[in-house]
Amino acid sequence: MFVSESELVQNITIAEALSRTESLYGDGLALVSRHQGIRWSWHDLMNAARSIAQGLSSLGLVPGDRIGIWSTNCAEWVALQYACAISGIVLVNVNTAYRSHELSYVLNRSHIRALVLQERDIHADYRQILDEALSRTPCQLEHVIYLGSNHWQDIASTPPATPNHVPQPEDVANIQYTSGTTGAPKGVLLTHLNLINNGRFMGGRMKLTGRDRICL
């Protein structure tokens, strides 16, 4: 059976894909966050990711460490995803519907060293839930970083530097927990290879181009 080049698995990392996209569409629109009034080009997104990557390194986080993101949709979420991909840190996606016992479970199982989160929104007081979760069980959490705080601003404005570590396509990029409807949630390890090719094949089947936009 003939397989076209577009259907072949791409053996690259998320950071490599972002760099290629920036080189092709640097001034083009990459991300719009309407409720934040943010419109980032690919250059903007890359610069934000590089700064955050270096900021995470300044916390003492190293490749293979886990950092959690516990937030509804925002530009910082996307920038952190790419920052982790650049630095080799594993991003753990924490469900915003979690309450203290569920958060305790994920913190304990995933060995998160740092957690980036909103303080509160109309749905929940995440600071209070986190305090309750930490009182339930010991974990390896060392850094709690609230979006919009001076701590986050310091991380996000760190001068970028060339990473000492170059991630590989087979490295884990994300840990995504299952819903846990029939038992305790299971942490699914997603590699750069997984995520890049999932996106490629979905975009190919939908015939998306650099001129198209996706509303999330």
Short mmCIF file of C-alpha atoms in Angstrom, two decimals:
data_model
loop_
_atom_site.label_atom_id
_atom_site.label_comp_id
_atom_site.label_asym_id
_atom_site.label_seq_id
_atom_site.Cartn_x
_atom_site.Cartn_y
_atom_site.Cartn_z
CA MET A 1 0.00 0.00 0.00
CA PHE A 2 1.32 3.44 -0.91
CA VAL A 3 1.77 5.81 2.05
CA SER A 4 2.18 9.48 1.24
CA GLU A 5 4.84 11.58 2.96
CA SER A 6 2.15 13.52 4.82
CA GLU A 7 0.99 10.29 6.47
CA LEU A 8 4.40 9.26 7.75
CA VAL A 9 5.08 9.59 11.47
CA GLN A 10 7.24 12.63 12.20
CA ASN A 11 10.08 11.79 14.60
CA ILE A 12 10.48 15.26 16.12
CA THR A 13 9.85 16.97 19.45
CA ILE A 14 7.28 19.61 20.33
CA ALA A 15 10.07 22.18 20.66
CA GLU A 16 11.32 21.36 17.16
CA ALA A 17 7.82 21.68 15.73
CA LEU A 18 7.37 25.06 17.42
CA SER A 19 10.73 26.27 16.09
CA ARG A 20 9.84 25.17 12.55
CA THR A 21 6.48 26.91 12.75
CA GLU A 22 8.05 30.10 14.06
CA SER A 23 10.51 30.11 11.16
CA LEU A 24 7.66 29.77 8.65
CA TYR A 25 4.99 31.99 10.20
CA GLY A 26 6.88 34.09 12.78
CA ASP A 27 4.76 37.23 12.51
CA GLY A 28 1.54 35.30 11.95
CA LEU A 29 -1.11 34.96 14.60
CA ALA A 30 -0.46 32.00 16.92
CA LEU A 31 -2.77 32.49 19.90
CA VAL A 32 -5.72 34.66 20.85
CA SER A 33 -7.02 34.77 24.43
CA ARG A 34 -10.00 37.10 24.21
CA HIS A 35 -10.82 37.26 27.91
CA GLN A 36 -7.21 38.32 28.59
CA GLY A 37 -6.92 40.70 25.64
CA ILE A 38 -3.92 38.77 24.31
CA ARG A 39 -2.92 38.28 20.67
CA TRP A 40 0.43 36.53 20.27
CA SER A 41 2.40 35.92 17.11
CA TRP A 42 4.55 32.80 16.81
CA HIS A 43 7.53 34.95 17.75
CA ASP A 44 5.67 36.09 20.87
CA LEU A 45 4.76 32.55 21.83
CA MET A 46 8.29 31.28 21.34
CA ASN A 47 9.77 34.13 23.37
CA ALA A 48 7.28 33.52 26.19
CA ALA A 49 8.04 29.81 26.21
CA ARG A 50 11.80 30.33 26.24
CA SER A 51 11.59 32.78 29.13
CA ILE A 52 9.38 30.47 31.18
CA ALA A 53 11.65 27.51 30.41
CA GLN A 54 14.60 29.38 31.87
CA GLY A 55 12.46 30.54 34.79
CA LEU A 56 11.60 26.93 35.63
CA SER A 57 15.29 26.07 35.53
CA SER A 58 15.97 28.88 38.01
CA LEU A 59 13.62 27.10 40.44
CA GLY A 60 15.91 24.08 40.32
CA LEU A 61 13.64 22.01 38.08
CA VAL A 62 15.55 19.65 35.79
CA PRO A 63 14.59 17.48 32.79
CA GLY A 64 12.25 14.69 33.85
CA ASP A 65 10.82 16.64 36.79
CA ARG A 66 7.05 17.11 36.87
CA ILE A 67 5.22 20.42 37.03
CA GLY A 68 1.44 20.68 37.29
CA ILE A 69 -0.85 23.17 35.60
CA TRP A 70 -4.20 23.65 37.34
CA SER A 71 -6.08 26.30 35.44
CA THR A 72 -8.85 26.98 32.98
CA ASN A 73 -7.89 28.16 29.48
CA CYS A 74 -5.38 31.01 29.39
CA ALA A 75 -2.34 32.08 27.39
CA GLU A 76 -0.02 31.11 30.23
CA TRP A 77 -1.25 27.50 30.00
CA VAL A 78 -0.09 27.28 26.37
CA ALA A 79 3.21 29.03 27.03
CA LEU A 80 3.94 26.69 29.94
CA GLN A 81 3.20 23.65 27.76
CA TYR A 82 5.84 24.77 25.26
CA ALA A 83 8.27 25.85 27.99
CA CYS A 84 8.18 22.35 29.43
CA ALA A 85 8.67 20.86 25.97
CA ILE A 86 11.76 23.04 25.46
CA SER A 87 13.30 22.24 28.84
CA GLY A 88 12.43 18.54 29.10
CA ILE A 89 10.19 19.03 32.14
CA VAL A 90 7.02 16.91 32.17
CA LEU A 91 3.74 18.84 32.35
CA VAL A 92 0.96 17.25 34.42
CA ASN A 93 -2.50 18.47 33.42
CA VAL A 94 -4.65 18.80 36.57
CA ASN A 95 -8.41 18.75 36.14
CA THR A 96 -10.01 22.01 37.32
CA ALA A 97 -12.97 19.99 38.61
CA TYR A 98 -10.79 18.22 41.20
CA ARG A 99 -11.51 18.63 44.88
CA SER A 100 -9.02 18.11 47.68
CA HIS A 101 -9.06 14.28 47.81
CA GLU A 102 -8.59 14.02 44.04
CA LEU A 103 -5.84 16.62 44.02
CA SER A 104 -4.08 14.83 46.90
CA TYR A 105 -4.11 11.63 44.88
CA VAL A 106 -2.59 13.24 41.77
CA LEU A 107 0.04 15.20 43.70
CA ASN A 108 1.12 12.03 45.47
CA ARG A 109 1.12 9.76 42.43
CA SER A 110 2.70 12.10 39.88
CA HIS A 111 5.52 13.43 42.12
CA ILE A 112 4.84 17.02 41.06
CA ARG A 113 7.62 19.33 42.30
CA ALA A 114 5.93 22.58 41.23
CA LEU A 115 2.31 23.56 40.69
CA VAL A 116 1.13 26.53 38.60
CA LEU A 117 -2.48 27.45 39.30
CA GLN A 118 -5.15 30.09 39.42
CA GLU A 119 -5.95 31.33 42.90
CA ARG A 120 -9.71 31.19 42.32
CA ASP A 121 -12.41 31.68 39.70
CA ILE A 122 -16.20 31.57 39.61
CA HIS A 123 -16.12 27.78 39.93
CA ALA A 124 -13.76 27.18 42.84
CA ASP A 125 -11.27 28.54 45.37
CA TYR A 126 -8.19 26.61 44.25
CA ARG A 127 -5.96 27.98 47.01
CA GLN A 128 -8.31 26.56 49.63
CA ILE A 129 -8.59 23.21 47.85
CA LEU A 130 -4.81 23.00 47.60
CA ASP A 131 -4.40 23.76 51.32
CA GLU A 132 -6.87 20.97 52.14
CA ALA A 133 -5.11 18.57 49.78
CA LEU A 134 -1.70 19.25 51.31
CA SER A 135 -3.08 18.58 54.78
CA ARG A 136 -4.29 15.15 53.67
CA THR A 137 -1.10 13.51 52.50
CA PRO A 138 2.64 14.18 52.14
CA CYS A 139 3.93 14.85 48.64
CA GLN A 140 7.00 16.17 46.82
CA LEU A 141 5.50 19.60 46.02
CA GLU A 142 8.13 22.30 46.59
CA HIS A 143 6.87 25.31 44.62
CA VAL A 144 3.35 26.77 44.42
CA ILE A 145 3.08 29.49 41.77
CA TYR A 146 -0.11 31.51 41.34
CA LEU A 147 -0.79 32.93 37.89
CA GLY A 148 -0.71 36.72 37.96
CA SER A 149 1.46 36.83 41.08
CA ASN A 150 4.89 38.46 41.31
CA HIS A 151 6.36 34.96 41.54
CA TRP A 152 4.86 34.02 38.18
CA GLN A 153 5.90 37.33 36.63
CA ASP A 154 9.49 36.73 37.73
CA ILE A 155 9.47 33.29 36.08
CA ALA A 156 7.79 34.54 32.90
CA SER A 157 10.24 37.44 32.50
CA THR A 158 13.45 35.46 33.03
CA PRO A 159 15.96 36.18 30.24
CA PRO A 160 15.96 33.11 27.96
CA ALA A 161 19.05 30.96 27.55
CA THR A 162 20.04 27.95 25.48
CA PRO A 163 18.84 24.80 27.29
CA ASN A 164 21.52 22.40 28.50
CA HIS A 165 19.27 19.43 27.71
CA VAL A 166 17.80 18.53 24.33
CA PRO A 167 14.60 16.43 24.67
CA GLN A 168 14.12 13.42 22.42
CA PRO A 169 10.89 12.45 20.58
CA GLU A 170 10.44 9.38 22.81
CA ASP A 171 10.67 11.43 26.03
CA VAL A 172 7.51 11.94 28.06
CA ALA A 173 6.08 15.44 27.54
CA ASN A 174 2.77 15.22 29.43
CA ILE A 175 1.00 13.15 32.03
CA GLN A 176 -2.76 13.15 31.52
CA TYR A 177 -4.97 11.53 34.15
CA THR A 178 -8.02 9.54 33.14
CA SER A 179 -11.44 10.48 34.52
CA GLY A 180 -11.40 7.70 37.11
CA THR A 181 -15.08 6.85 36.67
CA THR A 182 -14.54 3.13 37.32
CA GLY A 183 -11.64 3.42 39.77
CA ALA A 184 -8.72 5.64 40.70
CA PRO A 185 -7.49 7.89 37.86
CA LYS A 186 -4.60 6.47 35.85
CA GLY A 187 -1.72 8.66 34.72
CA VAL A 188 -1.22 8.29 30.96
CA LEU A 189 2.30 9.09 29.73
CA LEU A 190 2.27 11.02 26.45
CA THR A 191 5.54 11.47 24.56
CA HIS A 192 6.53 14.26 22.21
CA LEU A 193 6.08 11.72 19.41
CA ASN A 194 2.50 10.98 20.55
CA LEU A 195 1.41 14.59 20.75
CA ILE A 196 3.09 15.83 17.58
CA ASN A 197 1.61 13.10 15.39
CA ASN A 198 -1.84 13.23 17.00
CA GLY A 199 -1.94 16.91 16.06
CA ARG A 200 -0.51 16.32 12.59
CA PHE A 201 -2.96 13.61 11.63
CA MET A 202 -5.98 15.46 13.01
CA GLY A 203 -4.93 18.63 11.19
CA GLY A 204 -4.33 16.68 7.99
CA ARG A 205 -7.72 14.98 8.07
CA MET A 206 -9.40 18.35 8.72
CA LYS A 207 -7.32 19.91 5.91
CA LEU A 208 -6.13 22.71 8.19
CA THR A 209 -3.60 25.24 6.92
CA GLY A 210 -1.59 28.09 8.42
CA ARG A 211 -4.48 30.41 7.59
CA ASP A 212 -7.06 28.55 9.65
CA ARG A 213 -8.08 29.13 13.26
CA ILE A 214 -9.37 26.75 15.90
CA CYS A 215 -11.72 27.96 18.65
CA LEU A 216 -11.31 26.13 21.95
#
